[in-house]
Coordinates of C-alpha atoms in Angstrom, one line a residue:
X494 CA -115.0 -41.0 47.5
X495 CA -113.7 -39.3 50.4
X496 CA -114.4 -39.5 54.2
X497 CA -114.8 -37.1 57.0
X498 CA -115.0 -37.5 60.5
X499 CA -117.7 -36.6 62.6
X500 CA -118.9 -36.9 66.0
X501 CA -121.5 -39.6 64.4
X502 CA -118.4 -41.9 63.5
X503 CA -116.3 -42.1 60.4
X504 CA -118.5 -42.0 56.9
X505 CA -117.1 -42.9 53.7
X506 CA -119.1 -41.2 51.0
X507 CA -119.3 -39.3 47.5
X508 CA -119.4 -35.7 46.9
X509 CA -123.1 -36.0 46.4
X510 CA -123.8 -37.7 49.9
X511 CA -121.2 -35.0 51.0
X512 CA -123.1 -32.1 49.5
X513 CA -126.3 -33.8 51.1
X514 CA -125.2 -34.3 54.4
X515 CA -124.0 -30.6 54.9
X516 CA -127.8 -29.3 54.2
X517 CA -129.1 -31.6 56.1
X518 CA -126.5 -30.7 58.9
X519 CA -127.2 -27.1 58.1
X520 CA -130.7 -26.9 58.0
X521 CA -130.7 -29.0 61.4
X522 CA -129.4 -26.2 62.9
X523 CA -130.9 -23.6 61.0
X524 CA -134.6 -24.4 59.8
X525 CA -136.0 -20.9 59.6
X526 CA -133.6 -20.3 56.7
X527 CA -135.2 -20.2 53.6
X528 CA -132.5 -19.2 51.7
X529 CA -130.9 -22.6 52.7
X530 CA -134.2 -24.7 51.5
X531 CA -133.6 -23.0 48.0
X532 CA -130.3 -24.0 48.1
X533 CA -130.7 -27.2 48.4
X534 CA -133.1 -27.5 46.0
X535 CA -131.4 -25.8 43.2
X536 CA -128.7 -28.3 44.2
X537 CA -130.9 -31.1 43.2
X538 CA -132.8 -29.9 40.8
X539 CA -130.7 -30.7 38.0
X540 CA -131.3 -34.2 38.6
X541 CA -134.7 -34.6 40.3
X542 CA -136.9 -31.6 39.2
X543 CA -139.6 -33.2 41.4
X544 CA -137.8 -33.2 44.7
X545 CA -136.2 -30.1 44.5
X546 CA -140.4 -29.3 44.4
X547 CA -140.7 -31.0 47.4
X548 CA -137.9 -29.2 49.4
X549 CA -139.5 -25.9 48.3
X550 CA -142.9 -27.4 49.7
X551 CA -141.3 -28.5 52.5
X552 CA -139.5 -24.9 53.2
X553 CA -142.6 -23.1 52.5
X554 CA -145.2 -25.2 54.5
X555 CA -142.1 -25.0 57.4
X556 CA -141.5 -21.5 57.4
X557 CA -144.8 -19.5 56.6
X558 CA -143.0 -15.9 56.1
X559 CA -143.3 -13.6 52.5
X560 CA -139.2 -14.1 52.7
X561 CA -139.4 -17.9 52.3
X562 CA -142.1 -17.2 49.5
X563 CA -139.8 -14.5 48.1
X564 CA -137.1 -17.2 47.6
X565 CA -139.2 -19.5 46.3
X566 CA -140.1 -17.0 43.2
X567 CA -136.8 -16.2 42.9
X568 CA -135.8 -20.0 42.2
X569 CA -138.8 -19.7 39.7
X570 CA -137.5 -16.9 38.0
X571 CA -133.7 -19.0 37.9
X572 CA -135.0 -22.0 36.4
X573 CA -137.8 -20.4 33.9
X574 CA -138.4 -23.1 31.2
X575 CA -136.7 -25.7 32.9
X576 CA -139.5 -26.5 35.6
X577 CA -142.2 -27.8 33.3
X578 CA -145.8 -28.9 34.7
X579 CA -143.5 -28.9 38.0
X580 CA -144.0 -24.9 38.0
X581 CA -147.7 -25.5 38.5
X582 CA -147.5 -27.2 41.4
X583 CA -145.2 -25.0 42.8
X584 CA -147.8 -22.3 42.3
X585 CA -150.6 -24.4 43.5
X586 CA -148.7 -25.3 46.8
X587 CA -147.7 -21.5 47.7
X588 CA -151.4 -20.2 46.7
X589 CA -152.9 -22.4 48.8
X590 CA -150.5 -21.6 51.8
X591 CA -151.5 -17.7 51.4
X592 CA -153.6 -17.5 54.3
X593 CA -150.9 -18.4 56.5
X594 CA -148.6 -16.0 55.1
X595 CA -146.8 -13.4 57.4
X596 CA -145.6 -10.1 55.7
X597 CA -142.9 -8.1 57.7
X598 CA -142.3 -5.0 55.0
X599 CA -144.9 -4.0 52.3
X600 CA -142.4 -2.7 50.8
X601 CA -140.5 -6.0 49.6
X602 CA -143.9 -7.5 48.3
X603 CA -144.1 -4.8 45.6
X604 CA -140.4 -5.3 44.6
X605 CA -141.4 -9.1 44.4
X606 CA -144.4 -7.6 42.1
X607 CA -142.3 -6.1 39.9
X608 CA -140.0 -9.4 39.8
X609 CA -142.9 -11.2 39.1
X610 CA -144.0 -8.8 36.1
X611 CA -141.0 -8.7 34.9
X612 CA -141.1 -12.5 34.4
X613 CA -144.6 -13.5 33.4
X614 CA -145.0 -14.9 36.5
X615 CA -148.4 -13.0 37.6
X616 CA -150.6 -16.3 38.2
X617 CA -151.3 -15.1 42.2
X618 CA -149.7 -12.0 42.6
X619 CA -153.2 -10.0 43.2
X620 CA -153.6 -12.6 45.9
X621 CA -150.4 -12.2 47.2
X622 CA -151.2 -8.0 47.3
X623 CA -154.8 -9.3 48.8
X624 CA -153.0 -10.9 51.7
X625 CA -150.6 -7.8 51.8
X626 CA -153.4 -5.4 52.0
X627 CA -155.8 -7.6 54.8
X628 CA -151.6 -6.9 57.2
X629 CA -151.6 -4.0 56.0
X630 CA -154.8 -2.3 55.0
X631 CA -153.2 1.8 55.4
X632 CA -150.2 1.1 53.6
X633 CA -150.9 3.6 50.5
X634 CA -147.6 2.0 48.2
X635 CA -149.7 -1.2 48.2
X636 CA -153.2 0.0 47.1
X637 CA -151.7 2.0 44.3
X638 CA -149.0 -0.6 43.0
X639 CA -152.3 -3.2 43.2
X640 CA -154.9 -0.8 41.1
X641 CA -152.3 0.4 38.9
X642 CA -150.8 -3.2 38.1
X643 CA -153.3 -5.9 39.1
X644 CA -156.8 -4.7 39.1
X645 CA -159.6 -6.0 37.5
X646 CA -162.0 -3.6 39.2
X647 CA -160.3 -0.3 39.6
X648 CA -163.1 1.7 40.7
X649 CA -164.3 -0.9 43.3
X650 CA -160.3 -1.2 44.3
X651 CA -160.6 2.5 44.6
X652 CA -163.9 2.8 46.8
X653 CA -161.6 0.1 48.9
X654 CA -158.1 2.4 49.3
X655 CA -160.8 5.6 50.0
X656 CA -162.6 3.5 53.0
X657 CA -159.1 2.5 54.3
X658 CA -156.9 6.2 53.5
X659 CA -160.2 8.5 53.5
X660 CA -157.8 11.5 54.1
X661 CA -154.6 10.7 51.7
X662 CA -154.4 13.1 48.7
X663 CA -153.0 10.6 46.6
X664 CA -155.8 8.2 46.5
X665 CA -158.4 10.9 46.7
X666 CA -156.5 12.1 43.8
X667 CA -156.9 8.5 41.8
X668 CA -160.7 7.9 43.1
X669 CA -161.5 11.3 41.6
X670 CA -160.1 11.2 38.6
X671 CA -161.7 7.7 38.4
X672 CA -165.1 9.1 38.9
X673 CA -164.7 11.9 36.3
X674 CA -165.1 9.4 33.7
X675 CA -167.2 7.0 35.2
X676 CA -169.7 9.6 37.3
X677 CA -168.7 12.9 36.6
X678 CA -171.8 14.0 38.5
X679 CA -170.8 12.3 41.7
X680 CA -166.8 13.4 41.1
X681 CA -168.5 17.1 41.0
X682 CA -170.3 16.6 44.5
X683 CA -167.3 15.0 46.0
X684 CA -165.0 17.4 44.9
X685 CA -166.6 20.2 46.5
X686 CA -166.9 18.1 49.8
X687 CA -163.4 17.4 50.1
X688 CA -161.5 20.7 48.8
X689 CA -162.5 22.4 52.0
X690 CA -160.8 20.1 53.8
X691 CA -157.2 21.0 55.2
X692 CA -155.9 17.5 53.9
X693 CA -157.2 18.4 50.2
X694 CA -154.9 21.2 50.3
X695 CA -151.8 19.0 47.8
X696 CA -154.9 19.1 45.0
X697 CA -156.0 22.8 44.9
X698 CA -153.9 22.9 41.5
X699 CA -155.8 19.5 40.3
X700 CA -159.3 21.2 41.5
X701 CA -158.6 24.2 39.4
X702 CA -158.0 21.9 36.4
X703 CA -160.9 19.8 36.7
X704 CA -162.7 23.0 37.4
X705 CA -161.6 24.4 34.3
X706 CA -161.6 21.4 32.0
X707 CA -165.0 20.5 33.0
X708 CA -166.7 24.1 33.9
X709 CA -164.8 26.5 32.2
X710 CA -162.7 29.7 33.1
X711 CA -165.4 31.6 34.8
X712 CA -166.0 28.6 37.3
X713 CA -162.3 28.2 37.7
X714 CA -162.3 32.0 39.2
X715 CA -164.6 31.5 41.2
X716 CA -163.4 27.8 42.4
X717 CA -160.1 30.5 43.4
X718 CA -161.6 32.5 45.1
X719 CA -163.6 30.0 46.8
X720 CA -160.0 28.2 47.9
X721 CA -159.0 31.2 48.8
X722 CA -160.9 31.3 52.1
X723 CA -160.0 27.6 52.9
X724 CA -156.2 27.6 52.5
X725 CA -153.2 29.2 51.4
X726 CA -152.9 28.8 47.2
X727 CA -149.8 27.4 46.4
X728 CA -147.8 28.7 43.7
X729 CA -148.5 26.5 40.9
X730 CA -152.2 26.6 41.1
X731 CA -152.0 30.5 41.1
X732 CA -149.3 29.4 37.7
X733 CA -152.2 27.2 36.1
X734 CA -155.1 29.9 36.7
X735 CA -152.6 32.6 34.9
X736 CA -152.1 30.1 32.0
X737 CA -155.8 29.5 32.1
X738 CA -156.6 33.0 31.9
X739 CA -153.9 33.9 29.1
X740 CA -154.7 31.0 27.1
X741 CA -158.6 31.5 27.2
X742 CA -159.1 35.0 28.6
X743 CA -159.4 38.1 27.6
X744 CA -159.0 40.5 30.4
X745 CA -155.5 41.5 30.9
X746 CA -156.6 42.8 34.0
X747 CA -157.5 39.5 35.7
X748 CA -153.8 38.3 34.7
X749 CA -152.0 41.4 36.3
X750 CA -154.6 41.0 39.3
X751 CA -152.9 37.1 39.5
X752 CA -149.7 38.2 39.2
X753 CA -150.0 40.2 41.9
X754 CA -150.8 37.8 44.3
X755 CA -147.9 35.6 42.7
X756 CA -145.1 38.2 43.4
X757 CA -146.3 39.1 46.8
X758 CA -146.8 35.3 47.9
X759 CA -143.9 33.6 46.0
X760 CA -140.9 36.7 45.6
X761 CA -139.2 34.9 42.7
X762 CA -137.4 37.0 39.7
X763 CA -138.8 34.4 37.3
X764 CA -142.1 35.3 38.7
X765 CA -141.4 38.9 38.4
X766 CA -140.0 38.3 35.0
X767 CA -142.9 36.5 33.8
X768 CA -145.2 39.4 35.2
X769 CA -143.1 42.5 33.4
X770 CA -143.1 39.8 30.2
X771 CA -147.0 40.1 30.1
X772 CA -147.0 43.9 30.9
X773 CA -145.0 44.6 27.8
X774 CA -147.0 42.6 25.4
X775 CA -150.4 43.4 26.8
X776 CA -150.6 46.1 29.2
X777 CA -147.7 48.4 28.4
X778 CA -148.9 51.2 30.9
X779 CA -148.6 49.2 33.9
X780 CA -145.0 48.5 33.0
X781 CA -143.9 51.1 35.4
X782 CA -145.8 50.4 38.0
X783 CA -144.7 46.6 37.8
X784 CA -140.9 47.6 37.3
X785 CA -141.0 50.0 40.5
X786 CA -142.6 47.0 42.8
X787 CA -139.7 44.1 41.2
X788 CA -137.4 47.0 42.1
X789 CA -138.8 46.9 45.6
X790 CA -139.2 43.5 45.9
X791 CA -136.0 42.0 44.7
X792 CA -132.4 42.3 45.9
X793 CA -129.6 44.2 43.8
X794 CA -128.3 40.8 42.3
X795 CA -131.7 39.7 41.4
X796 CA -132.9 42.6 40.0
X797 CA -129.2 42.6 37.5
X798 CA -129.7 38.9 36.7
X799 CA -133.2 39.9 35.7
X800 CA -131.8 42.5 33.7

């Protein structure tokens, strides 16, 4: 045994009662620490698997906070196999304490989701994203880590994100593409309602290829020149019509009319390149033309590393 002093009188006792007393010292001064709960009970949890259990109960029913429940799974994850039918309860204890649950950053719960994945340790972790999302109902990283990982209704998790992010491409995005297999007649109507929008303007190119896939070329030109009055076309959706058309089309004119309105919106010598490519294979005569407006357009190095 040894003995230290202490303003309580001199004690006389083992390294366990040593190891005990500092926690207990600790954790009188700091109770909000979590990190010090799970300490303590990976200290005794070689020996007494059911009151390390209670520490953690004890910690978590002490210090409500996602950072207390983080810990907690991360013991979990330590002592995998070892924890038995103790594991359960574990679970059961935290699930039940949910509601209380205060989440500072989103961001840690779906690092914790991944943990948990990771691990085979997924028992409550849609409830856990519930609680995240009722904190945090516009945080867009949580609705897509939960419908991508943890739905069992997509399309209902979906309508959910949509009512809470109504103007975020991304989920529109995932709700749409949803709905083209589950209602393509409702996707159709929706689509059209939101591409006019300015906050549909990241999915022009998507539009096109839905347009496309689902209606053909012809309704894809006209889906362009529809956009064209409601925002400016960004380059790769002009790129994805011009495949369109020389993979399916047949008028070399309607890919030299696109290319046009490529090189004069996006001045690029691939984009040039591209254009003069197609000219020689297809359209010979308007080679000329093409060369003298690159030759225009470009700056001498361009035009030589073109060349």
């Amino acid at each position: 045994s040894s003995g230290i002093n202490a303003e309580y009188g001199k004690l006389e006792i083992n390294g366990e009662d040593l190891m005990k007393f500092l926690f207990e010292t600790a954790l009188k001064q700091f109770p909000d620490s979590s990190f010090l709960w799970v300490s303590l009970a990976e200290y005794v949890m070689s020996k007494d698997v059911a009151k390390a259990k209670s520490i953690l109960q004890t910690a978590y029913t002490t210090i409500p906070t996602f950072e207390c429940l983080k810990d907690i799974v991360m013991f979990m994850i330590t002592f995998t196999g070892k924890l038995g039918d103790v594991q359960t309860m574990i679970i059961d204890f935290m699930y039940q304490g949910l509601d209380k649950l205060s989440i500072g950053n989103p961001d840690t719960v779906i690092h914790l989701g991944d943990k948990m994945i990771a691990n085979n340790l997924t028992g409550f972790l849609s409830e856990i994203f519930e609680v995240a999302l009722k904190q945090h109902p516009r945080d867009k990283a949580l609705w897509l880590y939960k419908i991508h990982n943890l739905s069992n209704d997509p399309s209902k998790d979906l309508e959910n994100a949509l009512a809470a992010l109504p103007n975020d491409p991304d989920i529109l995005l995932e709700y749409l593409t949803s709905l083209s297999f589950t209602d393509p007649a409702k996707c159709k109507v929706k689509w059209e309602e939101v591409i006019k929008e300015s906050f549909a303007a990241p999915l022009i190119t998507q539009f096109l290829q839905y347009i496309y896939l689902s209606s053909g070329l012809k309704d894809a030109r006209k889906a362009f020149q529809d956009i064209q009055k409601w925002h400016a076309v960004p380059e790769k959706a002009i790129a994805a019509l011009l495949n369109y058309e020389m993979v399916d089309g047949t008028s070399a004119e309607q890919v030299c009319y696109l290319f046009t309105i490529l090189t004069t919106n996006f001045n690029k010598a691939e984009n040039w390149k591209n254009y003069l490519d197609f000219c020689q294979k297809s359209c010979p005569e308007q080679i000329s033309s093409v060369l003298w407006k690159c030759r225009n357009s470009l700056t001498e190095t361009q035009i030589a590393n073109l060349f």
